[in-house]
Short mmCIF file of C-alpha atoms and ligand atoms in Angstrom, two decimals:
data_model
loop_
_atom_site.label_atom_id
_atom_site.label_comp_id
_atom_site.label_asym_id
_atom_site.label_seq_id
_atom_site.Cartn_x
_atom_site.Cartn_y
_atom_site.Cartn_z
CA MET V 24 8.07 168.51 58.80
CA LEU V 25 7.64 168.25 55.05
CA ASN V 26 6.58 164.98 53.59
CA ILE V 27 9.35 164.29 51.08
CA PRO V 28 10.91 161.07 49.78
CA ASP V 29 14.05 159.80 51.51
CA TYR V 30 16.21 160.51 48.48
CA TRP V 31 15.49 164.23 48.82
CA GLN V 32 16.33 164.45 52.50
CA TRP V 33 19.92 165.41 51.68
CA PHE V 34 18.66 168.78 50.41
CA GLN V 35 17.01 169.57 53.73
CA GLN V 36 20.15 168.50 55.56
CA ALA V 37 22.45 170.50 53.30
CA ARG V 38 21.23 174.06 53.90
CA PHE V 39 24.23 175.56 52.09
CA GLY V 40 25.06 175.33 48.38
CA GLN V 41 27.37 176.94 45.85
CA PHE V 42 25.92 178.74 42.83
CA ILE V 43 28.43 179.37 40.04
CA HIS V 44 27.84 181.76 37.15
CA TRP V 45 30.60 181.26 34.66
CA GLY V 46 30.81 181.55 30.90
CA PRO V 47 32.33 183.63 28.10
CA TYR V 48 30.56 186.68 29.53
CA SER V 49 33.01 186.50 32.46
CA ALA V 50 35.64 187.98 30.14
CA TYR V 51 33.68 191.24 29.84
CA GLY V 52 33.65 191.74 33.62
CA ARG V 53 30.19 193.24 33.47
CA GLY V 54 28.02 190.40 34.67
CA GLU V 55 26.29 187.47 33.01
CA GLN V 56 23.84 189.50 30.93
CA VAL V 57 26.22 191.89 29.18
CA LEU V 58 25.09 190.68 25.73
CA PHE V 59 21.51 191.77 26.32
CA ARG V 60 22.04 194.68 28.67
CA GLU V 61 24.45 196.41 26.32
CA HIS V 62 22.77 195.20 23.14
CA LEU V 63 26.12 193.92 21.91
CA ASP V 64 26.66 192.72 18.37
CA GLN V 65 25.72 189.03 18.37
CA GLN V 66 28.35 187.99 15.85
CA GLU V 67 31.16 189.71 17.68
CA TYR V 68 30.05 188.28 21.02
CA ALA V 69 30.02 184.77 19.49
CA GLU V 70 33.50 185.25 18.08
CA ASN V 71 34.78 186.26 21.49
CA ALA V 72 32.96 183.38 23.14
CA CYS V 73 34.63 180.93 20.77
CA LYS V 74 38.03 182.37 21.71
CA TRP V 75 37.34 182.05 25.43
CA ASN V 76 40.04 179.80 26.80
CA PRO V 77 40.43 179.89 30.58
CA GLN V 78 43.84 178.77 31.71
CA ARG V 79 43.42 178.67 35.45
CA PHE V 80 40.23 176.70 35.80
CA ASP V 81 40.70 173.81 38.19
CA ALA V 82 37.38 172.23 39.18
CA HIS V 83 39.05 170.58 42.15
CA GLU V 84 40.04 173.95 43.51
CA TRP V 85 36.47 175.21 43.17
CA ALA V 86 35.17 172.08 44.87
CA GLU V 87 37.66 172.52 47.69
CA ILE V 88 36.63 176.13 48.31
CA SER V 89 32.97 175.09 48.47
CA ARG V 90 33.64 172.07 50.64
CA ARG V 91 35.78 174.03 53.06
CA ALA V 92 33.07 176.67 53.32
CA GLY V 93 30.72 173.96 54.57
CA MET V 94 28.65 173.81 51.41
CA LYS V 95 27.09 170.52 50.48
CA TYR V 96 26.26 170.97 46.82
CA GLY V 97 26.98 173.03 43.76
CA VAL V 98 24.95 174.41 40.85
CA LEU V 99 26.92 175.43 37.75
CA THR V 100 25.61 177.38 34.77
CA THR V 101 25.93 174.82 31.98
CA ARG V 102 24.38 177.36 29.65
CA HIS V 103 23.24 180.87 30.42
CA HIS V 104 20.95 183.09 28.33
CA ASP V 105 23.78 183.80 25.87
CA GLY V 106 23.49 180.20 24.67
CA PHE V 107 27.14 179.22 25.07
CA CYS V 108 27.41 175.64 26.34
CA LEU V 109 30.01 174.57 28.88
CA TRP V 110 29.81 170.93 27.86
CA ASP V 111 30.45 168.80 24.83
CA SER V 112 27.03 169.01 23.18
CA GLU V 113 26.46 167.05 20.02
CA LEU V 114 23.71 169.44 19.03
CA THR V 115 25.84 172.54 18.51
CA ASP V 116 29.46 173.56 18.17
CA TYR V 117 28.87 176.66 20.30
CA THR V 118 30.53 174.94 23.24
CA SER V 119 33.66 175.12 25.33
CA ALA V 120 34.52 171.64 24.05
CA ALA V 121 34.31 172.44 20.33
CA GLN V 122 35.89 175.91 20.52
CA ALA V 123 39.19 177.35 21.76
CA ALA V 124 39.11 175.90 25.25
CA GLY V 125 38.63 172.35 23.96
CA ARG V 126 37.35 171.26 27.36
CA ASP V 127 34.15 169.88 28.77
CA PHE V 128 33.84 172.14 31.82
CA VAL V 129 30.62 170.53 32.98
CA GLY V 130 32.27 167.12 33.01
CA GLU V 131 35.25 168.45 34.97
CA TYR V 132 32.97 170.19 37.46
CA VAL V 133 30.74 167.17 38.00
CA GLU V 134 33.68 164.88 38.59
CA ALA V 135 35.50 167.21 40.96
CA PHE V 136 32.44 168.08 43.04
CA ARG V 137 31.45 164.46 43.34
CA GLU V 138 34.97 163.56 44.36
CA ALA V 139 34.86 166.22 47.08
CA GLY V 140 31.69 164.61 48.43
CA LEU V 141 29.43 167.38 47.19
CA ARG V 142 26.11 166.93 45.46
CA VAL V 143 25.90 168.16 41.90
CA GLY V 144 23.41 170.54 40.32
CA LEU V 145 23.18 171.88 36.78
CA TYR V 146 21.75 175.29 35.91
CA TYR V 147 20.31 175.45 32.41
CA SER V 148 18.73 178.48 30.80
CA LEU V 149 15.77 177.69 28.57
CA ALA V 150 16.30 181.06 26.92
CA ASP V 151 18.91 181.41 24.21
CA TRP V 152 19.22 185.03 23.11
CA ARG V 153 20.90 184.10 19.80
CA ILE V 154 17.86 182.35 18.43
CA PRO V 155 15.31 184.57 16.65
CA ALA V 156 12.55 182.03 17.24
CA TYR V 157 13.04 182.42 21.01
CA TRP V 158 12.11 186.10 20.63
CA GLU V 159 9.41 185.52 18.02
CA GLY V 160 7.57 182.77 19.86
CA PRO V 161 5.47 179.98 18.35
CA GLU V 162 2.72 182.29 17.02
CA HIS V 163 5.05 184.11 14.69
CA ASP V 164 7.53 181.36 13.95
CA PRO V 165 5.97 177.96 14.65
CA LYS V 166 8.61 175.98 12.79
CA GLY V 167 11.54 177.87 14.34
CA TRP V 168 10.03 177.57 17.77
CA ASP V 169 9.46 173.88 17.36
CA GLU V 170 13.08 173.31 16.37
CA PHE V 171 14.35 175.48 19.21
CA GLN V 172 12.19 173.78 21.79
CA THR V 173 13.33 170.35 20.55
CA TYR V 174 16.94 171.58 20.84
CA VAL V 175 16.32 172.58 24.46
CA HIS V 176 14.77 169.24 25.38
CA SER V 177 17.56 167.35 23.63
CA GLN V 178 20.24 169.32 25.48
CA VAL V 179 18.62 168.56 28.80
CA ARG V 180 18.59 164.91 27.81
CA GLU V 181 22.31 165.11 27.06
CA LEU V 182 23.11 166.72 30.38
CA LEU V 183 21.14 164.10 32.25
CA THR V 184 22.50 161.17 30.30
CA ASN V 185 26.21 161.82 29.98
CA TYR V 186 27.32 162.75 33.50
CA GLY V 187 26.00 160.04 35.79
CA GLU V 188 23.75 160.90 38.66
CA ILE V 189 22.76 164.57 38.85
CA ASP V 190 21.15 165.80 42.04
CA VAL V 191 19.57 169.10 40.99
CA MET V 192 18.30 170.45 37.68
CA TRP V 193 18.08 174.22 38.01
CA PHE V 194 16.15 175.87 35.19
CA ASP V 195 15.97 179.56 34.45
CA GLY V 196 15.01 181.86 31.61
CA ALA V 197 11.49 180.57 30.89
CA TRP V 198 10.34 184.14 30.46
CA PRO V 199 8.44 185.23 28.37
CA HIS V 200 7.06 181.83 27.42
CA SER V 201 4.59 179.66 29.28
CA ALA V 202 5.15 176.14 30.58
CA ASP V 203 2.94 174.91 27.74
CA ARG V 204 5.16 176.45 25.10
CA TRP V 205 8.26 174.93 26.63
CA LYS V 206 6.40 171.62 26.95
CA SER V 207 7.62 171.65 30.51
CA HIS V 208 5.40 168.79 31.65
CA GLU V 209 6.93 166.53 29.01
CA LEU V 210 10.36 167.80 29.97
CA VAL V 211 9.77 166.88 33.62
CA GLU V 212 8.57 163.44 32.61
CA MET V 213 11.71 162.88 30.57
CA ILE V 214 13.91 164.14 33.41
CA ARG V 215 12.27 161.82 35.92
CA SER V 216 12.69 158.85 33.61
CA LEU V 217 16.41 159.62 33.25
CA GLN V 218 17.10 160.67 36.83
CA PRO V 219 14.38 159.42 39.18
CA ALA V 220 15.88 161.00 42.33
CA ILE V 221 16.68 164.42 40.89
CA LEU V 222 15.31 167.66 42.31
CA ILE V 223 13.88 170.15 39.83
CA ASN V 224 13.49 173.82 40.66
CA ASN V 225 10.39 175.90 40.01
CA ARG V 226 11.41 177.89 36.94
CA LEU V 227 9.90 175.86 34.13
CA GLY V 228 7.40 178.48 33.17
CA GLN V 229 3.92 179.40 34.21
CA PRO V 230 0.58 178.46 32.89
CA ALA V 231 -0.04 181.03 30.12
CA GLY V 232 -0.49 184.58 31.42
CA ASP V 233 1.09 184.16 34.83
CA THR V 234 4.44 185.88 35.35
CA SER V 235 5.46 184.61 38.78
CA PHE V 236 7.55 181.49 39.24
CA SER V 237 5.81 178.18 38.74
CA ASP V 238 4.04 176.62 41.70
CA GLU V 239 2.76 173.71 39.81
CA LEU V 240 6.07 172.43 38.50
CA GLY V 241 9.06 172.30 40.74
CA ASP V 242 10.20 170.33 43.74
CA PHE V 243 11.57 173.39 45.48
CA GLY V 244 11.07 177.13 45.39
CA THR V 245 13.79 179.62 44.43
CA PRO V 246 13.23 183.00 46.08
CA GLU V 247 15.84 185.28 44.51
CA HIS V 248 17.56 188.12 46.41
CA GLN V 249 15.20 187.45 49.30
CA ILE V 250 14.80 184.94 52.08
CA VAL V 251 11.18 183.97 52.39
CA SER V 252 9.85 180.58 53.37
CA GLU V 253 7.47 178.69 51.16
CA ALA V 254 4.64 176.75 52.70
CA GLY V 255 4.40 173.10 51.79
CA ARG V 256 7.60 172.69 49.81
CA MET V 257 11.33 172.92 50.13
CA TRP V 258 13.00 176.16 49.09
CA GLU V 259 16.37 177.68 48.51
CA SER V 260 17.14 181.36 48.45
CA CYS V 261 19.66 182.27 45.76
CA GLN V 262 21.84 185.25 46.56
CA VAL V 263 24.76 187.11 45.10
CA SER V 264 27.88 187.30 47.25
CA ALA V 265 28.73 190.71 45.84
CA TRP V 266 26.48 193.73 45.56
CA ARG V 267 25.21 193.43 42.03
CA LEU V 268 25.60 190.71 39.51
CA TRP V 269 25.85 186.95 39.23
CA GLY V 270 28.58 186.78 36.61
CA TYR V 271 32.07 188.19 37.24
CA ALA V 272 32.15 192.00 37.42
CA THR V 273 35.19 194.19 37.76
CA GLY V 274 34.93 196.94 40.34
CA GLU V 275 32.52 194.82 42.35
CA ARG V 276 31.94 195.51 46.01
CA TRP V 277 31.90 192.53 48.33
CA ARG V 278 29.34 191.79 50.96
CA PRO V 279 31.15 191.12 54.23
CA ALA V 280 31.44 187.55 55.51
CA ALA V 281 29.11 188.37 58.43
CA LEU V 282 26.38 189.36 56.00
CA LEU V 283 26.84 186.23 53.89
CA LEU V 284 26.76 184.07 57.00
CA ASP V 285 23.71 185.92 58.25
CA MET V 286 21.89 185.05 55.03
CA LEU V 287 22.67 181.39 55.65
CA VAL V 288 21.48 181.60 59.24
CA GLU V 289 18.33 183.45 58.20
CA ALA V 290 17.53 180.82 55.57
CA ALA V 291 18.09 178.02 58.11
CA SER V 292 16.04 179.84 60.73
CA LYS V 293 13.16 179.90 58.26
CA GLY V 294 13.61 176.27 57.19
CA GLY V 295 15.33 176.75 53.83
CA ASN V 296 18.66 176.66 52.04
CA LEU V 297 21.05 179.34 50.85
CA LEU V 298 22.50 179.00 47.37
CA LEU V 299 25.32 181.49 47.48
CA ASN V 300 26.72 182.64 44.18
CA VAL V 301 30.23 183.20 42.95
CA GLY V 302 31.20 184.62 39.57
CA PRO V 303 34.65 183.23 38.74
CA THR V 304 37.01 185.25 36.55
CA ALA V 305 37.27 184.61 32.83
CA ASP V 306 40.45 182.71 33.53
CA GLY V 307 38.60 180.38 35.85
CA GLU V 308 39.43 181.46 39.36
CA HIS V 309 37.18 182.43 42.23
CA PRO V 310 37.91 186.05 43.17
CA ALA V 311 40.35 186.12 46.09
CA GLU V 312 37.94 188.12 48.27
CA TYR V 313 35.32 185.44 47.87
CA ALA V 314 37.70 182.58 48.57
CA GLU V 315 38.85 184.36 51.72
CA GLN V 316 35.30 184.85 52.97
CA MET V 317 34.45 181.21 52.30
CA LYS V 318 37.41 180.20 54.42
CA GLU V 319 36.13 182.33 57.27
CA ILE V 320 32.62 180.95 56.98
CA GLY V 321 33.99 177.41 56.76
CA GLN V 322 35.86 177.87 60.02
CA TRP V 323 32.64 179.04 61.63
CA MET V 324 30.75 176.08 60.17
CA ASP V 325 33.34 173.63 61.55
CA VAL V 326 32.40 174.72 65.05
CA HIS V 327 28.76 175.74 64.67
CA GLY V 328 27.53 173.59 61.78
CA GLU V 329 25.17 171.58 63.96
CA ALA V 330 23.02 174.70 64.31
CA ILE V 331 22.66 174.82 60.51
CA TYR V 332 22.73 171.36 58.91
CA GLY V 333 19.41 169.59 59.06
CA SER V 334 17.98 172.31 61.25
CA GLU V 335 14.32 173.26 61.26
CA ALA V 336 12.72 176.64 61.19
CA GLY V 337 13.45 178.03 64.62
CA ASP V 338 11.57 181.22 65.23
CA VAL V 339 10.40 179.91 68.62
CA CYS V 340 10.60 183.02 70.80
CA GLU V 341 11.16 186.69 70.27
CA PHE V 342 14.91 187.00 69.78
CA ILE V 343 15.45 189.78 67.31
CA THR V 344 17.44 191.77 69.87
CA TYR V 345 20.27 189.27 69.76
CA GLY V 346 19.99 187.22 66.63
CA ARG V 347 18.27 184.25 65.10
CA GLN V 348 17.17 180.80 66.20
CA THR V 349 17.30 177.36 64.65
CA ARG V 350 15.97 174.13 66.07
CA LYS V 351 16.90 170.49 65.88
CA GLY V 352 15.17 167.82 67.92
CA ASN V 353 15.16 169.03 71.52
CA ASN V 354 17.81 171.68 70.91
CA LEU V 355 17.24 175.35 70.40
CA TYR V 356 20.20 177.22 68.91
CA LEU V 357 20.60 180.89 69.64
CA VAL V 358 22.76 182.46 66.97
CA ILE V 359 23.99 185.75 68.40
CA ARG V 360 24.44 188.39 65.75
CA PHE V 361 25.00 191.20 68.22
CA TRP V 362 27.20 190.73 71.26
CA ASP V 363 26.50 193.34 73.92
CA GLY V 364 29.20 192.26 76.37
CA ARG V 365 26.84 192.25 79.38
CA GLY V 366 27.73 188.66 80.18
CA GLU V 367 24.15 187.42 80.01
CA VAL V 368 21.30 186.88 77.61
CA ASN V 369 17.67 186.98 78.63
CA LEU V 370 15.44 184.77 76.53
CA GLY V 371 11.77 185.43 77.10
CA GLY V 372 8.89 183.10 76.34
CA LEU V 373 10.41 179.62 76.19
CA ALA V 374 7.89 177.16 77.60
CA THR V 375 10.03 174.03 77.42
CA LYS V 376 12.28 173.12 80.31
CA VAL V 377 15.97 173.66 79.62
CA ASN V 378 18.32 170.96 80.88
CA ARG V 379 21.61 172.39 79.80
CA ALA V 380 23.03 175.48 78.11
CA VAL V 381 26.26 175.30 76.15
CA LEU V 382 28.24 177.99 74.40
CA LEU V 383 28.86 176.03 71.21
CA THR V 384 31.65 178.38 70.22
CA THR V 385 33.89 177.30 73.11
CA GLY V 386 32.17 174.13 74.25
CA GLU V 387 31.70 175.62 77.73
CA GLU V 388 28.62 174.85 79.76
CA LEU V 389 26.78 178.01 80.80
CA PRO V 390 24.93 178.70 84.04
CA PHE V 391 21.28 179.58 83.58
CA ALA V 392 18.16 180.20 85.59
CA GLN V 393 14.74 179.39 84.21
CA THR V 394 11.51 180.86 85.48
CA GLU V 395 8.06 180.57 83.99
CA ASP V 396 8.66 183.29 81.43
CA HIS V 397 12.42 183.61 81.18
CA VAL V 398 15.68 181.81 80.73
CA LEU V 399 18.52 183.94 82.00
CA ILE V 400 21.75 182.59 80.56
CA GLY V 401 24.94 183.79 82.23
CA GLY V 402 28.67 183.18 82.17
CA LEU V 403 29.21 184.83 78.81
CA PRO V 404 32.54 186.52 78.11
CA ALA V 405 32.61 190.29 77.61
CA GLU V 406 34.39 189.88 74.30
CA PRO V 407 32.63 187.82 71.64
CA PRO V 408 34.31 184.40 71.43
CA THR V 409 34.29 184.54 67.62
CA LYS V 410 34.46 187.35 65.08
CA LEU V 411 31.34 185.95 63.44
CA PHE V 412 28.28 184.78 65.40
CA PRO V 413 28.62 182.95 68.72
CA VAL V 414 25.99 180.24 69.24
CA ILE V 415 24.32 179.04 72.43
CA ARG V 416 22.75 175.59 72.43
CA LEU V 417 19.83 175.14 74.78
CA GLU V 418 19.21 171.47 75.39
CA CYS V 419 15.56 171.14 76.28
CA ASP V 420 13.32 168.47 77.75
CA GLY V 421 11.38 168.18 74.51
CA PRO V 422 11.01 170.04 71.23
CA PRO V 423 11.37 173.72 72.16
CA GLN V 424 8.08 175.55 72.31
CA ALA V 425 6.99 179.05 73.22
CA ARG V 426 4.54 180.20 75.86
CA ASP V 427 1.19 181.20 74.41
CA TRP V 428 2.00 184.86 74.73
CA ALA V 429 5.28 184.45 72.87
CA VAL V 430 4.09 182.34 69.95
CA ASP V 431 3.23 185.42 67.93
CA ARG V 432 5.19 188.62 67.44
CA LEU V 433 3.74 191.97 68.44
CA TRP V 434 1.94 192.59 65.16
CA GLU V 435 0.56 189.06 64.89
CA GLY V 436 -1.91 186.88 66.72
CA ASN V 437 -4.79 187.79 68.98
CA PRO V 438 -3.86 190.95 70.90
CA ARG V 439 -6.14 189.92 73.78
CA ARG V 440 -3.59 187.30 74.84
CA MET V 441 -1.51 190.13 76.36
CA MET V 442 -4.34 191.54 78.45
CA PRO V 443 -3.53 189.70 81.70
CA TRP V 444 0.08 190.89 81.44
CA ALA V 445 -0.96 194.54 81.21
CA ALA V 446 -3.80 194.19 83.71
CA ALA V 447 -1.44 192.82 86.36
CA ARG V 448 -0.13 196.35 86.95
CA GLY V 449 -3.62 197.82 87.18
CA THR V 450 -5.95 199.39 84.67
CA SER V 451 -5.54 203.16 84.84
CA VAL V 452 -3.18 205.60 83.13
CA PHE V 453 -1.65 206.56 86.51
CA ALA V 454 1.78 205.41 87.57
CA ASP V 455 0.46 202.96 90.14
CA GLY V 456 -2.19 201.63 87.77
CA LYS V 457 -4.94 202.49 90.23
CA PRO V 458 -8.05 204.38 89.16
CA ARG V 459 -8.55 207.80 90.77
C1 GLC J 512 18.09 186.12 37.39
C2 GLC J 512 19.08 186.71 36.44
C3 GLC J 512 19.95 185.64 35.84
C4 GLC J 512 20.52 184.73 36.90
C5 GLC J 512 19.42 184.23 37.79
C6 GLC J 512 19.91 183.41 38.96
O1 GLC J 512 17.10 185.38 36.71
O2 GLC J 512 18.41 187.40 35.42
O3 GLC J 512 20.95 186.22 35.10
O4 GLC J 512 21.15 183.68 36.30
O5 GLC J 512 18.72 185.30 38.32
O6 GLC J 512 18.83 183.05 39.78
#
């Protein structure tokens, strides 16, 4: 168990959050980085951005989709690398509030998500591609850099002053500048003084010369497009729900609901969160495919959520054949990704005594037989009881633990632990194990 303050426990409980990439780039339908990737004319892009005026944006609808999916928090791009602000900033007029839309989208989002009982996070890109000094850096343009960096700090102050309690500050875009250049330590100090309970991610820049994400700054890690646990701190894997981009893209292919759910289960099984992205349309709606998938996942979460929320890393035994495991207290949850219809599951290597087995999906108690090395769980229907992943809850006598031989996977641990197992059949290459 990680040693974290009480006011951060919600994040470990939550496991599932909503990432939202939305801005004037959504109108291009080619992702959030179209300005840079296509080297578009800056002036023209800005003119279009100022005309951006979504008519169908309803923050309550967004919040409802996330809540129904079983998500517990949101993270909205308040400003992406293109520099356009989704709130009423006093420091620039390049905002949704001052331009055609005439609305403070951040304010609407914060209010609606809070009202739906969700925690609120703000994504903020340090980078602003419009500003020459950002590209030049302090060596070549010390004055410009200084002004730009002050602008960044002041915007963060605005965001964390004007919208009540904010739960997560999600930075991005530190590249190519170091934490020193961004004055990230001072930034963190300011953030903590404004919002003592906030969580800050690990993208505030590296010590000079280092290009990986910051280990020094950051309350939680942000593995991107991958689900890898981080030792010693909380983490959240951010993932696209489609195949490519974060911002809205026409012609996108959608990852199936089973794959999205599997990412959530994998994150939980490794002790982390999934921040699943959606790129709403320019007009402000979540793509119908996405909304549909979130409904499906939400229905699954209604029944199986206890295997996810507040769960701990659960890779207790070898279980790759069937699925993944999570743990909570004395319970071991077997999340079955592949249903083979044999009517039974054989779990090898559980050392802890099982008191009861329940198919969470239907609530039915399952017959089982436990021997030293195996738990044979029976009574399973031939057809999977849900289109997504059925879950079996094993209620154990204590925190579930593996036998010595099963603690490590094949390629890990001391191989000599398996010697008695092999030697029990004999020692020779002959079928009966006996030497000739
Ligand atoms: C990457 C992308 C950026 C996106 C971010 C989300 O850094 O370049 O566009 O916002 O991932 O984590």
